[in-house]
Structures are given as C-alpha cells and as structure tokens.
PDB file of C-alpha atoms in Angstrom:
ATOM      1  CA  UNK A1271      61.906 -79.553  55.778  1.00 54.00           C
ATOM      2  CA  UNK A1272      62.436 -76.052  57.018  1.00 81.00           C
ATOM      3  CA  UNK A1273      59.799 -74.315  54.948  1.00 94.00           C
ATOM      4  CA  UNK A1274      56.303 -74.776  53.589  1.00 96.00           C
ATOM      5  CA  UNK A1275      56.172 -77.210  50.696  1.00 96.00           C
ATOM      6  CA  UNK A1276      53.468 -77.658  48.072  1.00 97.00           C
ATOM      7  CA  UNK A1277      52.841 -80.260  45.433  1.00 96.00           C
ATOM      8  CA  UNK A1278      52.512 -80.487  42.565  1.00 97.00           C
ATOM      9  CA  UNK A1279      54.262 -77.296  41.505  1.00 96.00           C
ATOM     10  CA  UNK A1280      52.437 -77.298  38.193  1.00 97.00           C
ATOM     11  CA  UNK A1281      49.140 -78.866  37.241  1.00 98.00           C
ATOM     12  CA  UNK A1282      47.379 -78.868  33.887  1.00 98.00           C
ATOM     13  CA  UNK A1283      43.784 -80.033  33.922  1.00 97.00           C
ATOM     14  CA  UNK A1284      41.121 -80.336  31.308  1.00 97.00           C
ATOM     15  CA  UNK A1285      37.936 -78.461  32.022  1.00 97.00           C
ATOM     16  CA  UNK A1286      35.680 -80.596  34.175  1.00 97.00           C
ATOM     17  CA  UNK A1287      38.455 -82.611  35.830  1.00 98.00           C
ATOM     18  CA  UNK A1288      38.935 -82.736  39.583  1.00 98.00           C
ATOM     19  CA  UNK A1289      42.297 -81.673  41.067  1.00 98.00           C
ATOM     20  CA  UNK A1290      43.913 -81.983  44.497  1.00 98.00           C
ATOM     21  CA  UNK A1291      46.649 -79.663  45.710  1.00 98.00           C
ATOM     22  CA  UNK A1292      48.773 -80.543  48.729  1.00 98.00           C
ATOM     23  CA  UNK A1293      50.399 -78.358  51.366  1.00 98.00           C
ATOM     24  CA  UNK A1294      52.932 -79.381  54.017  1.00 98.00           C
ATOM     25  CA  UNK A1295      53.220 -76.552  56.567  1.00 97.00           C
ATOM     26  CA  UNK A1296      56.135 -75.787  58.815  1.00 96.00           C
ATOM     27  CA  UNK A1297      56.194 -78.289  61.659  1.00 94.00           C
ATOM     28  CA  UNK A1298      54.484 -76.925  64.773  1.00 92.00           C
ATOM     29  CA  UNK A1299      52.563 -74.210  62.968  1.00 94.00           C
ATOM     30  CA  UNK A1300      48.994 -74.164  64.195  1.00 93.00           C
ATOM     31  CA  UNK A1301      47.554 -71.874  61.535  1.00 94.00           C
ATOM     32  CA  UNK A1302      47.299 -72.747  57.862  1.00 95.00           C
ATOM     33  CA  UNK A1303      45.959 -70.579  55.062  1.00 95.00           C
ATOM     34  CA  UNK A1304      45.155 -71.029  51.391  1.00 97.00           C
ATOM     35  CA  UNK A1305      45.314 -68.091  48.984  1.00 97.00           C
ATOM     36  CA  UNK A1306      44.627 -67.752  45.269  1.00 98.00           C
ATOM     37  CA  UNK A1307      46.809 -65.490  43.152  1.00 97.00           C
ATOM     38  CA  UNK A1308      45.664 -64.493  39.683  1.00 95.00           C
ATOM     39  CA  UNK A1309      48.206 -63.223  37.190  1.00 92.00           C
ATOM     40  CA  UNK A1310      49.380 -59.728  38.034  1.00 90.00           C
ATOM     41  CA  UNK A1311      47.364 -59.554  41.251  1.00 93.00           C
ATOM     42  CA  UNK A1312      48.002 -59.926  44.940  1.00 95.00           C
ATOM     43  CA  UNK A1313      47.041 -63.156  46.694  1.00 97.00           C
ATOM     44  CA  UNK A1314      43.450 -63.446  47.869  1.00 96.00           C
ATOM     45  CA  UNK A1315      42.341 -65.353  50.932  1.00 95.00           C
ATOM     46  CA  UNK A1316      40.473 -68.614  50.427  1.00 96.00           C
ATOM     47  CA  UNK A1317      40.316 -70.442  53.737  1.00 95.00           C
ATOM     48  CA  UNK A1318      41.898 -70.798  57.199  1.00 93.00           C
ATOM     49  CA  UNK A1319      42.577 -73.740  59.516  1.00 94.00           C
ATOM     50  CA  UNK A1320      43.494 -73.719  63.161  1.00 93.00           C
ATOM     51  CA  UNK A1321      44.904 -77.198  63.708  1.00 94.00           C
ATOM     52  CA  UNK A1322      42.341 -79.500  62.073  1.00 95.00           C
ATOM     53  CA  UNK A1323      39.427 -77.087  62.369  1.00 94.00           C
ATOM     54  CA  UNK A1324      38.448 -75.064  59.338  1.00 94.00           C
ATOM     55  CA  UNK A1325      37.419 -71.812  61.006  1.00 91.00           C
ATOM     56  CA  UNK A1326      36.851 -69.681  57.932  1.00 91.00           C
ATOM     57  CA  UNK A1327      36.042 -70.674  54.373  1.00 91.00           C
ATOM     58  CA  UNK A1328      34.466 -67.404  53.340  1.00 91.00           C
ATOM     59  CA  UNK A1329      36.954 -66.843  50.528  1.00 93.00           C
ATOM     60  CA  UNK A1330      36.240 -70.075  48.652  1.00 96.00           C
ATOM     61  CA  UNK A1331      34.769 -68.919  45.331  1.00 95.00           C
ATOM     62  CA  UNK A1332      32.242 -71.710  44.902  1.00 94.00           C
ATOM     63  CA  UNK A1333      31.092 -75.001  46.343  1.00 96.00           C
ATOM     64  CA  UNK A1334      33.412 -76.712  43.869  1.00 98.00           C
ATOM     65  CA  UNK A1335      36.264 -75.765  46.200  1.00 98.00           C
ATOM     66  CA  UNK A1336      36.888 -77.889  49.267  1.00 97.00           C
ATOM     67  CA  UNK A1337      39.772 -77.939  51.747  1.00 98.00           C
ATOM     68  CA  UNK A1338      40.707 -80.236  54.584  1.00 97.00           C
ATOM     69  CA  UNK A1339      43.408 -80.696  57.205  1.00 97.00           C
ATOM     70  CA  UNK A1340      42.318 -83.893  58.959  1.00 96.00           C
ATOM     71  CA  UNK A1341      45.255 -84.337  61.348  1.00 94.00           C
ATOM     72  CA  UNK A1342      46.154 -80.726  61.827  1.00 92.00           C
ATOM     73  CA  UNK A1343      49.236 -80.913  59.650  1.00 95.00           C
ATOM     74  CA  UNK A1344      49.082 -81.582  55.900  1.00 97.00           C
ATOM     75  CA  UNK A1345      46.270 -79.845  54.052  1.00 98.00           C
ATOM     76  CA  UNK A1346      44.630 -80.553  50.710  1.00 98.00           C
ATOM     77  CA  UNK A1347      42.719 -78.113  48.538  1.00 98.00           C
ATOM     78  CA  UNK A1348      40.401 -79.881  46.137  1.00 98.00           C
ATOM     79  CA  UNK A1349      38.695 -78.320  43.155  1.00 98.00           C
ATOM     80  CA  UNK A1350      35.922 -80.271  41.510  1.00 98.00           C
ATOM     81  CA  UNK A1351      34.837 -79.891  37.897  1.00 98.00           C
ATOM     82  CA  UNK A1352      37.534 -77.338  37.156  1.00 98.00           C
ATOM     83  CA  UNK A1353      36.704 -74.296  35.038  1.00 97.00           C
ATOM     84  CA  UNK A1354      38.998 -72.009  33.082  1.00 96.00           C
ATOM     85  CA  UNK A1355      38.510 -69.234  35.628  1.00 96.00           C
ATOM     86  CA  UNK A1356      40.118 -71.501  38.245  1.00 97.00           C
ATOM     87  CA  UNK A1357      43.484 -71.049  36.499  1.00 97.00           C
ATOM     88  CA  UNK A1358      45.742 -69.326  39.027  1.00 97.00           C
ATOM     89  CA  UNK A1359      48.562 -69.931  41.464  1.00 97.00           C
ATOM     90  CA  UNK A1360      47.364 -71.492  44.701  1.00 98.00           C
ATOM     91  CA  UNK A1361      49.485 -70.517  47.680  1.00 97.00           C
ATOM     92  CA  UNK A1362      49.611 -72.166  51.060  1.00 98.00           C
ATOM     93  CA  UNK A1363      50.934 -70.348  54.136  1.00 96.00           C
ATOM     94  CA  UNK A1364      51.444 -71.306  57.754  1.00 96.00           C
ATOM     95  CA  UNK A1365      52.109 -69.402  60.941  1.00 94.00           C
ATOM     96  CA  UNK A1366      52.880 -70.367  64.519  1.00 92.00           C
ATOM     97  CA  UNK A1367      49.897 -68.434  65.775  1.00 85.00           C
ATOM     98  CA  UNK A1368      47.223 -66.637  63.787  1.00 79.00           C
ATOM     99  CA  UNK A1369      48.567 -63.121  64.242  1.00 79.00           C
ATOM    100  CA  UNK A1370      52.195 -64.013  63.529  1.00 85.00           C
ATOM    101  CA  UNK A1371      53.858 -63.614  60.175  1.00 90.00           C
ATOM    102  CA  UNK A1372      52.806 -66.159  57.582  1.00 93.00           C
ATOM    103  CA  UNK A1373      55.367 -68.170  55.675  1.00 95.00           C
ATOM    104  CA  UNK A1374      54.416 -69.117  52.153  1.00 96.00           C
ATOM    105  CA  UNK A1375      55.078 -72.172  50.043  1.00 96.00           C
ATOM    106  CA  UNK A1376      56.195 -71.973  46.403  1.00 95.00           C
ATOM    107  CA  UNK A1377      52.631 -72.363  45.158  1.00 96.00           C
ATOM    108  CA  UNK A1378      50.905 -74.641  42.673  1.00 97.00           C
ATOM    109  CA  UNK A1379      50.283 -73.148  39.258  1.00 97.00           C
ATOM    110  CA  UNK A1380      47.009 -74.566  37.956  1.00 98.00           C
ATOM    111  CA  UNK A1381      46.147 -74.230  34.301  1.00 98.00           C
ATOM    112  CA  UNK A1382      42.716 -75.350  33.167  1.00 97.00           C
ATOM    113  CA  UNK A1383      42.382 -75.924  29.429  1.00 96.00           C
TER     114      UNK A1383
ATOM    115  CA  UNK B 232      36.787 -51.783  48.680  1.00 61.00           C
ATOM    116  CA  UNK B 233      40.521 -52.231  48.505  1.00 71.00           C
ATOM    117  CA  UNK B 234      41.979 -52.151  51.984  1.00 93.00           C
ATOM    118  CA  UNK B 235      45.560 -51.831  50.808  1.00 97.00           C
ATOM    119  CA  UNK B 236      46.552 -49.529  47.965  1.00 97.00           C
ATOM    120  CA  UNK B 237      49.883 -49.672  46.231  1.00 97.00           C
ATOM    121  CA  UNK B 238      49.559 -46.891  43.704  1.00 94.00           C
ATOM    122  CA  UNK B 239      52.845 -47.599  41.938  1.00 97.00           C
ATOM    123  CA  UNK B 240      52.349 -50.481  39.530  1.00 96.00           C
ATOM    124  CA  UNK B 241      55.893 -50.527  38.168  1.00 97.00           C
ATOM    125  CA  UNK B 242      59.094 -48.747  39.112  1.00 97.00           C
ATOM    126  CA  UNK B 243      62.353 -48.870  37.229  1.00 97.00           C
ATOM    127  CA  UNK B 244      65.610 -47.620  38.751  1.00 97.00           C
ATOM    128  CA  UNK B 245      69.288 -47.863  38.021  1.00 97.00           C
ATOM    129  CA  UNK B 246      71.469 -49.796  40.424  1.00 97.00           C
ATOM    130  CA  UNK B 247      72.577 -47.830  43.523  1.00 97.00           C
ATOM    131  CA  UNK B 248      69.594 -45.509  43.399  1.00 97.00           C
ATOM    132  CA  UNK B 249      67.305 -45.288  46.403  1.00 97.00           C
ATOM    133  CA  UNK B 250      63.686 -46.241  45.838  1.00 98.00           C
ATOM    134  CA  UNK B 251      60.549 -45.921  47.962  1.00 98.00           C
ATOM    135  CA  UNK B 252      57.523 -48.149  47.545  1.00 98.00           C
ATOM    136  CA  UNK B 253      54.283 -46.634  48.789  1.00 98.00           C
ATOM    137  CA  UNK B 254      51.550 -48.398  50.737  1.00 98.00           C
ATOM    138  CA  UNK B 255      48.330 -46.854  52.004  1.00 98.00           C
ATOM    139  CA  UNK B 256      45.898 -48.919  54.058  1.00 97.00           C
ATOM    140  CA  UNK B 257      42.354 -48.553  55.295  1.00 95.00           C
ATOM    141  CA  UNK B 258      40.929 -49.996  58.498  1.00 93.00           C
ATOM    142  CA  UNK B 259      38.564 -49.115  61.304  1.00 90.00           C
ATOM    143  CA  UNK B 260      40.295 -51.412  63.769  1.00 89.00           C
ATOM    144  CA  UNK B 261      42.632 -50.030  66.402  1.00 88.00           C
ATOM    145  CA  UNK B 262      44.565 -53.295  66.447  1.00 89.00           C
ATOM    146  CA  UNK B 263      45.998 -54.412  63.158  1.00 92.00           C
ATOM    147  CA  UNK B 264      49.197 -55.674  61.569  1.00 92.00           C
ATOM    148  CA  UNK B 265      51.054 -54.545  58.496  1.00 95.00           C
ATOM    149  CA  UNK B 266      53.412 -56.617  56.406  1.00 95.00           C
ATOM    150  CA  UNK B 267      55.706 -56.417  53.416  1.00 97.00           C
ATOM    151  CA  UNK B 268      56.471 -59.437  51.265  1.00 97.00           C
ATOM    152  CA  UNK B 269      58.825 -59.846  48.315  1.00 97.00           C
ATOM    153  CA  UNK B 270      57.940 -62.063  45.356  1.00 97.00           C
ATOM    154  CA  UNK B 271      60.979 -62.641  43.118  1.00 94.00           C
ATOM    155  CA  UNK B 272      60.624 -64.127  39.632  1.00 89.00           C
ATOM    156  CA  UNK B 273      60.792 -67.611  41.172  1.00 87.00           C
ATOM    157  CA  UNK B 274      57.340 -66.896  42.606  1.00 88.00           C
ATOM    158  CA  UNK B 275      57.735 -67.674  46.303  1.00 91.00           C
ATOM    159  CA  UNK B 276      56.545 -64.942  48.676  1.00 95.00           C
ATOM    160  CA  UNK B 277      59.293 -63.957  51.097  1.00 95.00           C
ATOM    161  CA  UNK B 278      58.391 -62.321  54.402  1.00 95.00           C
ATOM    162  CA  UNK B 279      60.203 -59.025  55.035  1.00 96.00           C
ATOM    163  CA  UNK B 280      58.570 -57.309  57.992  1.00 94.00           C
ATOM    164  CA  UNK B 281      55.586 -57.323  60.341  1.00 93.00           C
ATOM    165  CA  UNK B 282      54.465 -54.265  62.283  1.00 93.00           C
ATOM    166  CA  UNK B 283      51.642 -53.933  64.787  1.00 91.00           C
ATOM    167  CA  UNK B 284      49.465 -50.849  64.999  1.00 93.00           C
ATOM    168  CA  UNK B 285      50.816 -49.823  68.384  1.00 92.00           C
ATOM    169  CA  UNK B 286      54.401 -49.576  67.264  1.00 89.00           C
ATOM    170  CA  UNK B 287      55.055 -46.588  65.013  1.00 87.00           C
ATOM    171  CA  UNK B 288      58.820 -46.744  65.320  1.00 86.00           C
ATOM    172  CA  UNK B 289      60.546 -46.796  61.991  1.00 87.00           C
ATOM    173  CA  UNK B 290      62.692 -49.826  61.339  1.00 88.00           C
ATOM    174  CA  UNK B 291      65.915 -50.341  59.456  1.00 90.00           C
ATOM    175  CA  UNK B 292      67.322 -53.677  58.378  1.00 91.00           C
ATOM    176  CA  UNK B 293      70.447 -53.354  56.275  1.00 94.00           C
ATOM    177  CA  UNK B 294      69.509 -51.538  53.085  1.00 96.00           C
ATOM    178  CA  UNK B 295      65.795 -51.799  53.882  1.00 96.00           C
ATOM    179  CA  UNK B 296      63.814 -49.333  55.963  1.00 96.00           C
ATOM    180  CA  UNK B 297      60.148 -48.884  56.732  1.00 96.00           C
ATOM    181  CA  UNK B 298      58.234 -45.727  57.632  1.00 96.00           C
ATOM    182  CA  UNK B 299      54.941 -46.340  59.454  1.00 95.00           C
ATOM    183  CA  UNK B 300      52.713 -43.278  59.869  1.00 94.00           C
ATOM    184  CA  UNK B 301      49.268 -43.820  61.372  1.00 93.00           C
ATOM    185  CA  UNK B 302      48.315 -40.180  60.712  1.00 93.00           C
ATOM    186  CA  UNK B 303      48.419 -40.824  56.959  1.00 95.00           C
ATOM    187  CA  UNK B 304      47.646 -44.576  57.113  1.00 96.00           C
ATOM    188  CA  UNK B 305      50.857 -45.322  55.294  1.00 96.00           C
ATOM    189  CA  UNK B 306      53.548 -47.946  55.622  1.00 97.00           C
ATOM    190  CA  UNK B 307      56.204 -47.114  53.055  1.00 97.00           C
ATOM    191  CA  UNK B 308      59.243 -49.215  52.213  1.00 97.00           C
ATOM    192  CA  UNK B 309      62.586 -47.777  51.114  1.00 97.00           C
ATOM    193  CA  UNK B 310      65.476 -49.655  49.566  1.00 97.00           C
ATOM    194  CA  UNK B 311      68.747 -47.783  49.800  1.00 97.00           C
ATOM    195  CA  UNK B 312      71.437 -48.299  47.170  1.00 97.00           C
ATOM    196  CA  UNK B 313      69.309 -50.719  45.171  1.00 97.00           C
ATOM    197  CA  UNK B 314      70.821 -53.834  43.603  1.00 97.00           C
ATOM    198  CA  UNK B 315      69.792 -55.992  40.662  1.00 96.00           C
ATOM    199  CA  UNK B 316      68.821 -58.756  43.097  1.00 95.00           C
ATOM    200  CA  UNK B 317      66.156 -56.429  44.514  1.00 97.00           C
ATOM    201  CA  UNK B 318      64.163 -56.825  41.290  1.00 97.00           C
ATOM    202  CA  UNK B 319      60.852 -58.404  42.303  1.00 97.00           C
ATOM    203  CA  UNK B 320      57.213 -57.665  42.992  1.00 98.00           C
ATOM    204  CA  UNK B 321      56.687 -56.239  46.456  1.00 98.00           C
ATOM    205  CA  UNK B 322      53.403 -56.631  48.282  1.00 98.00           C
ATOM    206  CA  UNK B 323      52.080 -54.693  51.235  1.00 98.00           C
ATOM    207  CA  UNK B 324      49.453 -56.487  53.339  1.00 97.00           C
ATOM    208  CA  UNK B 325      47.118 -55.771  56.231  1.00 95.00           C
ATOM    209  CA  UNK B 326      45.539 -58.072  58.799  1.00 92.00           C
ATOM    210  CA  UNK B 327      42.875 -56.835  61.182  1.00 87.00           C
ATOM    211  CA  UNK B 328      41.864 -57.888  64.666  1.00 75.00           C
ATOM    212  CA  UNK B 329      38.242 -58.120  63.511  1.00 69.00           C
ATOM    213  CA  UNK B 330      39.412 -60.915  61.247  1.00 70.00           C
ATOM    214  CA  UNK B 331      40.593 -63.060  64.142  1.00 68.00           C
ATOM    215  CA  UNK B 332      38.079 -65.752  63.187  1.00 71.00           C
ATOM    216  CA  UNK B 333      39.837 -65.970  59.877  1.00 69.00           C
ATOM    217  CA  UNK B 334      43.194 -66.245  61.546  1.00 72.00           C
ATOM    218  CA  UNK B 335      44.069 -62.662  60.781  1.00 83.00           C
ATOM    219  CA  UNK B 336      44.021 -63.415  57.068  1.00 88.00           C
ATOM    220  CA  UNK B 337      46.136 -61.095  54.975  1.00 92.00           C
ATOM    221  CA  UNK B 338      44.622 -58.475  52.690  1.00 94.00           C
ATOM    222  CA  UNK B 339      47.199 -57.801  50.001  1.00 97.00           C
ATOM    223  CA  UNK B 340      47.675 -54.821  47.761  1.00 96.00           C
ATOM    224  CA  UNK B 341      48.123 -55.378  44.037  1.00 95.00           C
ATOM    225  CA  UNK B 342      51.872 -55.161  44.331  1.00 97.00           C
ATOM    226  CA  UNK B 343      54.610 -52.944  42.914  1.00 98.00           C
ATOM    227  CA  UNK B 344      56.943 -54.430  40.354  1.00 98.00           C
ATOM    228  CA  UNK B 345      60.479 -53.133  40.889  1.00 98.00           C
ATOM    229  CA  UNK B 346      63.080 -53.459  38.170  1.00 97.00           C
ATOM    230  CA  UNK B 347      66.662 -52.582  39.024  1.00 97.00           C
ATOM    231  CA  UNK B 348      68.953 -52.343  36.016  1.00 97.00           C
ATOM    232  CA  UNK B 349      72.765 -52.350  36.070  1.00 95.00           C
TER     233      UNK B 349
END
C-alpha cells in the first residue's frame, strides 16, 4: 500500500490482558516511530527504530511496553498486563530518513476496561 | 517543559474568513525542524509542511501559508478563505538535532481545534 497501515484499528482489552499492535510502514522507509495520543492531547513519543535496531525507547512508560521490528519492516508494539491508563490511540509513523517528514498511520484505539 | 506551545485551544470561524493558528517553540539547538500536521475527525495525522531552522522564508501553498520567525520563535499557520473541510485539529511540532539518537522524534503541541461553519 501507499501509506502506513496499522491493525487492529480498535482494540478492547480487559485489565490485565496482553495486547499486540501492528504497524506496516511505507516500503523503503528506514525510520519507524511509535507515539501515544491521549484524548485531547498531542501525540507523545514512545520509541524509535532505524531498520531493525531500536535506538531509543526512552518514551515507553513502563516495562510493560515492548516494541520490536525484527526484519526492519513491520513493527509490533506489545503491552503486557494492560491497565486503564494505557487507554489511548497508538500511532505509528515512518520516514525515509530520520530528519524527514514522518507519515502517520490511522492509529489503533486501545480501550482497557 | 513544553517545547511547543499552541495557546489557542479552539477557534471557530465562519466560512471564507481568514484564520491564523499560532505556534511558539523553545529550543537551544541551532539545527531543528518545524512541522504542521492536520488531524481531521477521521483521526489520521496528515503532514502539511516541514521547515528547517536555516530557512526563514515564508511559504505559501494554495490557501495555506506559514510565517516562520526565529526572532520570536514562532511558526504560525494561516488559512485564507477558510472552508468547512478545513475543520480539524492542527498540531505544530518540533524536532531537534540533539534528538538525532531518537530519530529526530517529534515534540507536538497540544493542538488547536478549528471549526469552520457555513
């Protein structure tokens, strides 16, 4: 596809469940980012990959959050033992090079009950 | 501390009015990038413009124009002759050279919600 895709678009989880969110970046884009967007706020940085290497995970809110990009293309954000405060929209973005404009996917809206 | 401030939370205008969305940023880097994104009700962030810190030329793209002033650390966005389809949340964002290890991650403002009524 031409743009960044994410799945699922919506996810409802019970507190304590594990979830996995998928991101397919634009083909050829080296850089991949995950952001978290709370209601009424701007997106906040979670983590960054250059190809398969996770170069920065300083924005991950706790050790329950884990991201990977094993082949330098598709990425998965995993949240273990979900909590209500994890409810947010999770956005994935990719760019050709790190300092270029980032193109965003439609996001995954996670609701933790 | 917030690196990007969008002081206007909500703006409401009538179609065909001009509207300016303010953005003030804070950085100690000499090399940085500024961006504007649009987030319509569908939720997907749409890239509008990227500017580097060495290029202060104003830019016009159709009904959109941007005014970058380093002296006031501002990067304002004007929509001329607004249309209903312009209704969205608009985000200003900053990425800094010091954040190169984080891929020049974007620091977003809180956004300005623009409502254009017929």
